[in-house]
Amino acid sequence: MSDLRKINNELKAFINEANFISNKCRNKLLKILGETFSVDLPLENFASIDAVLTEEGNIVMRGDEYKSSAPCKNINELEEKYNIFKDKAEVLLKKKEVNYYTKNNINNTLNIFIVIVLSIVYAVVLVLTIKAVFSLNLFTASILCAIMSSSLLPSIKSRFEQAKNFLKRKFNNKKKK
């Protein structure tokens, strides 16, 4: 009986981890659970779903018991099926796992790219402004100055600070290693 309790505790942990990733991931996990134990589970988008295995391989979910079409004859068969499910669940969760450190690095690298593009645009607008001043096209020059000061400059400043801080962190981490 303690083996069944251990299995149900692990199952609860898998469901919670999948639920943390997304409801879609949780539903995929429950689908794998149903397929492994030959149970037709309804996949609904409730805020929280908890599933419990019985000794026969039936699944109790949200107070309803769903019968297995191939019931387990003993605890060893239940453990075998559960281990098959466990392997599939670990593969699913590892594939869907969100790595915030890597995601943050990707966002910061994208920010550096945006800073470069905005800097190039800013330089082009600056050159066009200087050409407009020298050709005495003052209306065009004033519009280009307004564009540079209102939309591009604040955006570049904040993004440049973020990019500079990211690069400092990266170079400081590499020096420490």
Short mmCIF file of N, CA and C in Angstrom, two decimals, residues 98-108 166 169-170 173 177:
data_model
loop_
_atom_site.label_atom_id
_atom_site.label_comp_id
_atom_site.label_asym_id
_atom_site.label_seq_id
_atom_site.Cartn_x
_atom_site.Cartn_y
_atom_site.Cartn_z
N VAL A 98 10.88 25.31 -19.04
CA VAL A 98 11.23 26.70 -19.33
C VAL A 98 12.50 27.03 -18.57
N ASN A 99 13.53 27.43 -19.30
CA ASN A 99 14.78 27.81 -18.66
C ASN A 99 14.85 29.33 -18.70
N TYR A 100 14.55 29.97 -17.57
CA TYR A 100 14.47 31.43 -17.54
C TYR A 100 15.82 32.08 -17.76
N TYR A 101 16.90 31.43 -17.36
CA TYR A 101 18.24 31.99 -17.56
C TYR A 101 18.53 32.11 -19.05
N THR A 102 18.26 31.04 -19.79
CA THR A 102 18.50 31.06 -21.24
C THR A 102 17.56 32.03 -21.93
N LYS A 103 16.30 32.05 -21.49
CA LYS A 103 15.33 32.96 -22.10
C LYS A 103 15.75 34.41 -21.87
N ASN A 104 16.27 34.71 -20.69
CA ASN A 104 16.72 36.07 -20.39
C ASN A 104 17.91 36.44 -21.27
N ASN A 105 18.83 35.50 -21.48
CA ASN A 105 19.98 35.76 -22.36
C ASN A 105 19.53 36.01 -23.79
N ILE A 106 18.54 35.26 -24.25
CA ILE A 106 18.02 35.45 -25.61
C ILE A 106 17.39 36.84 -25.72
N ASN A 107 16.62 37.23 -24.71
CA ASN A 107 16.00 38.56 -24.75
C ASN A 107 17.05 39.66 -24.72
N ASN A 108 18.11 39.50 -23.93
CA ASN A 108 19.16 40.51 -23.88
C ASN A 108 19.95 40.57 -25.19
N PHE A 166 23.92 44.19 -19.50
CA PHE A 166 24.02 42.78 -19.86
C PHE A 166 25.45 42.42 -20.26
N ARG A 169 27.71 42.27 -17.23
CA ARG A 169 27.51 41.02 -16.48
C ARG A 169 28.18 39.85 -17.18
N LYS A 170 28.03 39.77 -18.50
CA LYS A 170 28.62 38.67 -19.26
C LYS A 170 30.15 38.69 -19.14
N ASN A 173 31.30 37.80 -15.58
CA ASN A 173 31.16 36.36 -15.32
C ASN A 173 32.29 35.58 -15.97
N LYS A 177 35.35 33.24 -14.09
CA LYS A 177 35.57 31.81 -14.41
C LYS A 177 36.99 31.65 -14.84
#
